[in-house]
Amino acid sequence: MRGNNRLRQLHSSCILHQHTQSINRLQSPANTNPYPSKKTLKRHLNSKSRNKPKPAGDWDIRQWNVAITTHMRNGCCDSALHVFNSMPRRSSVSYNAMISGYLLNGQLDPARQVFDQMPQRDLVSWNVMISGYVRNKSLSAARNLFEMMPKRDVVSWNTMLSGYAQNGYADAARRIFDRMLEKNEISWNGLLAAYVQNGRIEEACMLFESKANWEVVSWNSLMGGFVKQKRLGDAKWIFDRMPVRDEVSWNTMITGYAQNNYLAEAQRLFEEAPVKDVFTWTAMVSGYVQNGKVDEARMIFDAMPEKNTVSWNAMIAGYVQTKRMDMARELFEAMTCKNVASWNTMITGYAQSGEITHARNLFDRMPQHDCISWAAIIAGYAQSGYSEDSLRLFIEMKRYGERLNRSPFTSVLSTCANLASLELGKQLHGQLVKVGFEAGCFVGNALLVMYCKCGSVEEAYHAFEEIVDKDVISWNTMIAGYARHGFGKDALMLFESMKTVGIKPDDITMVGILSACSHTGLVEKGTEYFYSMNRDYGVIPNSKHYTCMVDLLGRAGRLDEAQNLMKNMPFEPDAATWGALLGACRLYGKTELAEKAAEVIFEMEPENAGMYVLLSNLYAASGRWGDVSKVRLKMRDRGVKKVTGYSWLEVQNKVHTFSVGDTLHPEKDRIYAYLEELEFKLKQDGFVYSTKLVLHDVGEEEKEHMLRYHSEKLAVAYGILSIPAGRPIRVMKNLRVCEDCHNAIKHISKIVGRLIILRDNNRFHHFSGGSCSCGDYW
């Protein structure tokens, strides 16, 4: 190769010797290839060998044109322009070389300027300019120029037809096709592909039947359209009619069967195929992998006479999907043709398996990262509960200048939602607007979740309105958000709007609606929706819907109806349904029924600490301290530990966490002093501690002391001290807020005149002016 290149250089130098002073002076100074391409040299040698003398003037122009083309191929547009401007005489080829070069480098405006300056345009000039517009998806400009053409050939027509076809404008492509006086195979294939690619398979069939003698590529295109729509019977009918089949024909049909779980048919065709290339084998491997038959896939993989990167990646993906990471790692280490997708598959597999350390080790070993690599590791940290590490990696990715796509944004928005980091979430929203991602459902829905979980339902609704094409997930997220925030009527109004625009409610929609009714006390409305959802929307009630109804009836004190509903369920109630009944029993002091519900739950979920606490609360409220001790003993014997409660809030992009009686916060003295000041004002406002909630048989004063420094009270106090007046105080809690703290925060919101938003593990509470959005109905 080195010798060939040297000869090429030497030969080129000889050819251009007579123009050395004029041409070499115009070459770019460094890091460019000043020599013509092999194709140009070959053309010159052929012409020279024929010994046809060229006019001196034409030969001179050709050398200038060669220099222009060389500069353009090397991306040196300015140098090419310098040559062009220095030419003593130009031909249409000179102009065309400039136009083609600019278009090759994605510079449409300079190309059009040269085109407009041409003293005389030939057909090539028009076609090149139109083709450039089409390649850059400027179809309107291409069409305008096309209509201005004084003369068109079949290339002109096909260029416009292909442009419309490739960009999804099948009707426009058809209009061009119908206007064509002369059509060739490219014209017919272009229109056929337009119909197939846009899913208009029936029109593709009509076009196909209107002409005989189609090429094999056209048969494959139509067959592939049927496969894409999973109409395998029609695809096989086309396959059987084909006068000639190539490898693509067999591979398309085999892939169609394999990907749609018709493995026996795929295997039969595979065995019948006269020639099997690497793609045929890979289609079978992928088919078995996609249908969960990884061992069968491995047998085919091992029998492959030749493997490519796709084959290896398909087999590794099969092991990753079945959580067999040891086998995936073994193949990965043996793979000699790893690409970025290979590394990404392994990183994703380890991350999804909770082995984040292995995922990070692979990520650090990667020779090159892409946006998918970053998205995989960021999502892995987020899903494994390492929210702060996830955020740090996102910031690091931006620092490296990696091109951002939607996946990292979605993962980090999810992290912001879990941490209730509203300020960071807003910053991400700003970046999304800047890069133009916020209008799509994928990122838009993640924004909705983030704002809803961070307690800003107003901004969630603004984000909802900005989504251009809302899908059912968008509507469901917003309805569930309203429900969790206690705005049940808003949820129902949105539900009616959803039906008006033609989005069909699904089972998740109805869970949101029933929850909204439950959180707001709309018993009759919820009952109506429950019994009509199968009739009106085709949604068959599942366990979640029944749990919502038991919760709705139980909160309203209609425990007999709740029990009857459970008895008439078409399946056995699960632990969540019994838990809803137990919660209602605690609310209304129904100890006997609560004990029955608790025993069932303990059998189903013996480690569910929350249910033990609910039963203990009920016993404590009734003064049954012996039974409280028995519950504690049962928890100890079964190894059940009560989850430690903690609350947190974000202040100036930093998250502050508190536990009950916290002594670790650097500003603890200031917080406790303020709480003592608040306690005096609380009692003046009529607040009384709910000492019945204390699960210890101690005196009233001691009970008050135990309630005084709950984590949510500490967090609220710090929020009042640290967050400027006029801004909401947003506090998150990992457990359900207790009745005493709920009552205290109501009074605090009135005393300090602040909006306090509290998210517990069940719902949101908006405290303002001494009342709560839940209406004390939680």
Short mmCIF file of N, CA and C in Angstrom, two decimals, residues 118-203:
data_model
loop_
_atom_site.label_atom_id
_atom_site.label_comp_id
_atom_site.label_asym_id
_atom_site.label_seq_id
_atom_site.Cartn_x
_atom_site.Cartn_y
_atom_site.Cartn_z
N MET A 118 -24.24 30.75 -12.12
CA MET A 118 -23.84 30.07 -13.36
C MET A 118 -24.37 30.82 -14.58
N PRO A 119 -23.48 31.13 -15.53
CA PRO A 119 -23.95 31.81 -16.75
C PRO A 119 -24.85 30.93 -17.60
N GLN A 120 -24.57 29.62 -17.55
CA GLN A 120 -25.38 28.68 -18.31
C GLN A 120 -25.41 27.35 -17.56
N ARG A 121 -26.60 26.94 -17.16
CA ARG A 121 -26.74 25.69 -16.39
C ARG A 121 -27.05 24.54 -17.33
N ASP A 122 -26.45 23.39 -17.05
CA ASP A 122 -26.83 22.19 -17.79
C ASP A 122 -27.71 21.32 -16.91
N LEU A 123 -28.16 20.20 -17.44
CA LEU A 123 -29.07 19.32 -16.70
C LEU A 123 -28.42 18.76 -15.45
N VAL A 124 -27.11 18.52 -15.54
CA VAL A 124 -26.39 18.01 -14.36
C VAL A 124 -26.46 19.02 -13.22
N SER A 125 -26.32 20.30 -13.52
CA SER A 125 -26.36 21.34 -12.49
C SER A 125 -27.68 21.31 -11.74
N TRP A 126 -28.77 21.26 -12.50
CA TRP A 126 -30.10 21.22 -11.87
C TRP A 126 -30.25 19.97 -11.00
N ASN A 127 -29.88 18.82 -11.55
CA ASN A 127 -30.06 17.57 -10.81
C ASN A 127 -29.21 17.51 -9.55
N VAL A 128 -27.98 18.00 -9.64
CA VAL A 128 -27.11 18.00 -8.46
C VAL A 128 -27.70 18.89 -7.37
N MET A 129 -28.18 20.07 -7.76
CA MET A 129 -28.73 21.00 -6.76
C MET A 129 -30.00 20.43 -6.11
N ILE A 130 -30.85 19.86 -6.91
CA ILE A 130 -32.09 19.26 -6.37
C ILE A 130 -31.75 18.09 -5.45
N SER A 131 -30.79 17.25 -5.87
CA SER A 131 -30.38 16.12 -5.05
C SER A 131 -29.82 16.58 -3.70
N GLY A 132 -29.07 17.69 -3.71
CA GLY A 132 -28.54 18.23 -2.46
C GLY A 132 -29.64 18.66 -1.50
N TYR A 133 -30.65 19.34 -2.05
CA TYR A 133 -31.78 19.73 -1.20
C TYR A 133 -32.50 18.51 -0.63
N VAL A 134 -32.68 17.49 -1.45
CA VAL A 134 -33.38 16.28 -1.01
C VAL A 134 -32.61 15.58 0.10
N ARG A 135 -31.27 15.46 -0.08
CA ARG A 135 -30.46 14.80 0.95
C ARG A 135 -30.53 15.54 2.27
N ASN A 136 -30.69 16.83 2.24
CA ASN A 136 -30.77 17.63 3.46
C ASN A 136 -32.21 17.87 3.92
N LYS A 137 -33.14 17.10 3.34
CA LYS A 137 -34.56 17.13 3.73
C LYS A 137 -35.21 18.50 3.51
N SER A 138 -34.65 19.30 2.59
CA SER A 138 -35.26 20.59 2.24
C SER A 138 -36.15 20.37 1.02
N LEU A 139 -37.26 19.65 1.22
CA LEU A 139 -38.08 19.21 0.10
C LEU A 139 -38.81 20.36 -0.57
N SER A 140 -39.18 21.37 0.22
CA SER A 140 -39.87 22.51 -0.38
C SER A 140 -38.95 23.24 -1.36
N ALA A 141 -37.69 23.47 -0.96
CA ALA A 141 -36.72 24.13 -1.85
C ALA A 141 -36.45 23.27 -3.08
N ALA A 142 -36.36 21.94 -2.86
CA ALA A 142 -36.13 21.03 -3.98
C ALA A 142 -37.28 21.10 -4.97
N ARG A 143 -38.51 21.11 -4.44
CA ARG A 143 -39.69 21.15 -5.32
C ARG A 143 -39.75 22.47 -6.10
N ASN A 144 -39.44 23.58 -5.44
CA ASN A 144 -39.44 24.87 -6.13
C ASN A 144 -38.45 24.88 -7.29
N LEU A 145 -37.26 24.35 -7.04
CA LEU A 145 -36.24 24.31 -8.08
C LEU A 145 -36.65 23.34 -9.20
N PHE A 146 -37.24 22.22 -8.81
CA PHE A 146 -37.70 21.23 -9.78
C PHE A 146 -38.70 21.84 -10.76
N GLU A 147 -39.63 22.63 -10.22
CA GLU A 147 -40.66 23.24 -11.08
C GLU A 147 -40.07 24.31 -12.00
N MET A 148 -38.91 24.86 -11.65
CA MET A 148 -38.27 25.89 -12.47
C MET A 148 -37.45 25.30 -13.61
N MET A 149 -37.20 23.98 -13.58
CA MET A 149 -36.31 23.37 -14.56
C MET A 149 -36.84 23.55 -15.98
N PRO A 150 -36.00 24.01 -16.90
CA PRO A 150 -36.45 24.13 -18.29
C PRO A 150 -36.61 22.77 -18.97
N LYS A 151 -35.83 21.79 -18.48
CA LYS A 151 -35.89 20.45 -19.04
C LYS A 151 -35.58 19.44 -17.95
N ARG A 152 -36.29 18.34 -17.95
CA ARG A 152 -36.06 17.31 -16.92
C ARG A 152 -35.78 15.98 -17.60
N ASP A 153 -34.97 15.16 -16.94
CA ASP A 153 -34.80 13.78 -17.38
C ASP A 153 -35.31 12.85 -16.29
N VAL A 154 -35.18 11.54 -16.50
CA VAL A 154 -35.72 10.58 -15.54
C VAL A 154 -35.01 10.70 -14.19
N VAL A 155 -33.73 11.13 -14.20
CA VAL A 155 -33.01 11.34 -12.94
C VAL A 155 -33.66 12.43 -12.11
N SER A 156 -34.07 13.50 -12.77
CA SER A 156 -34.73 14.61 -12.06
C SER A 156 -36.00 14.13 -11.37
N TRP A 157 -36.82 13.40 -12.13
CA TRP A 157 -38.08 12.91 -11.58
C TRP A 157 -37.83 11.93 -10.43
N ASN A 158 -36.89 11.01 -10.63
CA ASN A 158 -36.62 10.01 -9.60
C ASN A 158 -36.06 10.63 -8.33
N THR A 159 -35.28 11.70 -8.48
CA THR A 159 -34.73 12.37 -7.30
C THR A 159 -35.86 12.93 -6.44
N MET A 160 -36.82 13.60 -7.07
CA MET A 160 -37.96 14.14 -6.30
C MET A 160 -38.82 13.02 -5.72
N LEU A 161 -39.05 12.00 -6.52
CA LEU A 161 -39.87 10.88 -6.04
C LEU A 161 -39.23 10.23 -4.82
N SER A 162 -37.92 9.97 -4.90
CA SER A 162 -37.22 9.34 -3.77
C SER A 162 -37.22 10.23 -2.54
N GLY A 163 -37.06 11.54 -2.77
CA GLY A 163 -37.08 12.47 -1.63
C GLY A 163 -38.38 12.41 -0.88
N TYR A 164 -39.49 12.44 -1.60
CA TYR A 164 -40.80 12.36 -0.93
C TYR A 164 -40.98 10.99 -0.27
N ALA A 165 -40.57 9.93 -0.96
CA ALA A 165 -40.74 8.58 -0.42
C ALA A 165 -39.97 8.39 0.87
N GLN A 166 -38.70 8.81 0.89
CA GLN A 166 -37.85 8.59 2.06
C GLN A 166 -38.27 9.42 3.27
N ASN A 167 -39.03 10.48 3.03
CA ASN A 167 -39.46 11.34 4.14
C ASN A 167 -40.93 11.13 4.51
N GLY A 168 -41.52 10.04 4.00
CA GLY A 168 -42.86 9.66 4.44
C GLY A 168 -44.00 10.30 3.68
N TYR A 169 -43.72 11.01 2.58
CA TYR A 169 -44.79 11.67 1.82
C TYR A 169 -45.17 10.79 0.62
N ALA A 170 -45.87 9.72 0.90
CA ALA A 170 -46.20 8.75 -0.15
C ALA A 170 -47.13 9.34 -1.19
N ASP A 171 -48.09 10.17 -0.78
CA ASP A 171 -49.03 10.76 -1.74
C ASP A 171 -48.32 11.70 -2.70
N ALA A 172 -47.40 12.50 -2.17
CA ALA A 172 -46.63 13.41 -3.03
C ALA A 172 -45.76 12.61 -3.99
N ALA A 173 -45.20 11.51 -3.51
CA ALA A 173 -44.40 10.65 -4.38
C ALA A 173 -45.26 10.09 -5.50
N ARG A 174 -46.48 9.73 -5.18
CA ARG A 174 -47.38 9.19 -6.21
C ARG A 174 -47.72 10.24 -7.27
N ARG A 175 -47.91 11.49 -6.84
CA ARG A 175 -48.23 12.54 -7.80
C ARG A 175 -47.06 12.76 -8.77
N ILE A 176 -45.84 12.71 -8.22
CA ILE A 176 -44.67 12.83 -9.08
C ILE A 176 -44.63 11.65 -10.06
N PHE A 177 -44.87 10.46 -9.55
CA PHE A 177 -44.84 9.25 -10.38
C PHE A 177 -45.84 9.35 -11.52
N ASP A 178 -47.05 9.82 -11.21
CA ASP A 178 -48.10 9.90 -12.24
C ASP A 178 -47.77 10.94 -13.31
N ARG A 179 -47.00 11.95 -12.97
CA ARG A 179 -46.64 12.99 -13.94
C ARG A 179 -45.49 12.58 -14.86
N MET A 180 -44.77 11.53 -14.50
CA MET A 180 -43.59 11.13 -15.26
C MET A 180 -43.99 10.56 -16.62
N LEU A 181 -43.35 11.09 -17.67
CA LEU A 181 -43.58 10.58 -19.02
C LEU A 181 -42.75 9.33 -19.27
N GLU A 182 -41.60 9.28 -18.63
CA GLU A 182 -40.71 8.13 -18.77
C GLU A 182 -40.38 7.59 -17.39
N LYS A 183 -40.60 6.28 -17.20
CA LYS A 183 -40.32 5.65 -15.90
C LYS A 183 -39.33 4.52 -16.11
N ASN A 184 -38.44 4.34 -15.13
CA ASN A 184 -37.55 3.19 -15.15
C ASN A 184 -37.75 2.38 -13.88
N GLU A 185 -36.92 1.37 -13.69
CA GLU A 185 -37.08 0.51 -12.51
C GLU A 185 -36.91 1.28 -11.21
N ILE A 186 -36.05 2.28 -11.23
CA ILE A 186 -35.85 3.09 -10.02
C ILE A 186 -37.14 3.82 -9.66
N SER A 187 -37.88 4.28 -10.65
CA SER A 187 -39.14 4.99 -10.40
C SER A 187 -40.16 4.06 -9.75
N TRP A 188 -40.33 2.88 -10.33
CA TRP A 188 -41.30 1.93 -9.78
C TRP A 188 -40.90 1.47 -8.38
N ASN A 189 -39.62 1.15 -8.21
CA ASN A 189 -39.17 0.69 -6.90
C ASN A 189 -39.27 1.80 -5.85
N GLY A 190 -39.02 3.04 -6.27
CA GLY A 190 -39.12 4.16 -5.32
C GLY A 190 -40.52 4.32 -4.79
N LEU A 191 -41.53 4.25 -5.68
CA LEU A 191 -42.91 4.40 -5.23
C LEU A 191 -43.35 3.19 -4.40
N LEU A 192 -42.93 2.01 -4.81
CA LEU A 192 -43.26 0.80 -4.03
C LEU A 192 -42.70 0.91 -2.62
N ALA A 193 -41.44 1.34 -2.50
CA ALA A 193 -40.82 1.49 -1.19
C ALA A 193 -41.53 2.55 -0.36
N ALA A 194 -42.02 3.62 -1.01
CA ALA A 194 -42.75 4.67 -0.28
C ALA A 194 -43.99 4.10 0.38
N TYR A 195 -44.73 3.29 -0.36
CA TYR A 195 -45.93 2.67 0.21
C TYR A 195 -45.59 1.69 1.33
N VAL A 196 -44.58 0.87 1.10
CA VAL A 196 -44.21 -0.15 2.09
C VAL A 196 -43.71 0.50 3.38
N GLN A 197 -42.81 1.47 3.25
CA GLN A 197 -42.21 2.09 4.42
C GLN A 197 -43.22 2.87 5.26
N ASN A 198 -44.29 3.32 4.64
CA ASN A 198 -45.32 4.07 5.37
C ASN A 198 -46.49 3.19 5.78
N GLY A 199 -46.33 1.87 5.65
CA GLY A 199 -47.35 0.94 6.13
C GLY A 199 -48.57 0.85 5.23
N ARG A 200 -48.50 1.40 4.03
CA ARG A 200 -49.66 1.38 3.12
C ARG A 200 -49.51 0.18 2.19
N ILE A 201 -49.64 -0.98 2.78
CA ILE A 201 -49.31 -2.22 2.11
C ILE A 201 -50.32 -2.57 1.02
N GLU A 202 -51.58 -2.20 1.20
CA GLU A 202 -52.58 -2.52 0.18
C GLU A 202 -52.30 -1.75 -1.10
N GLU A 203 -51.94 -0.47 -0.97
CA GLU A 203 -51.60 0.33 -2.15
C GLU A 203 -50.33 -0.20 -2.80
#
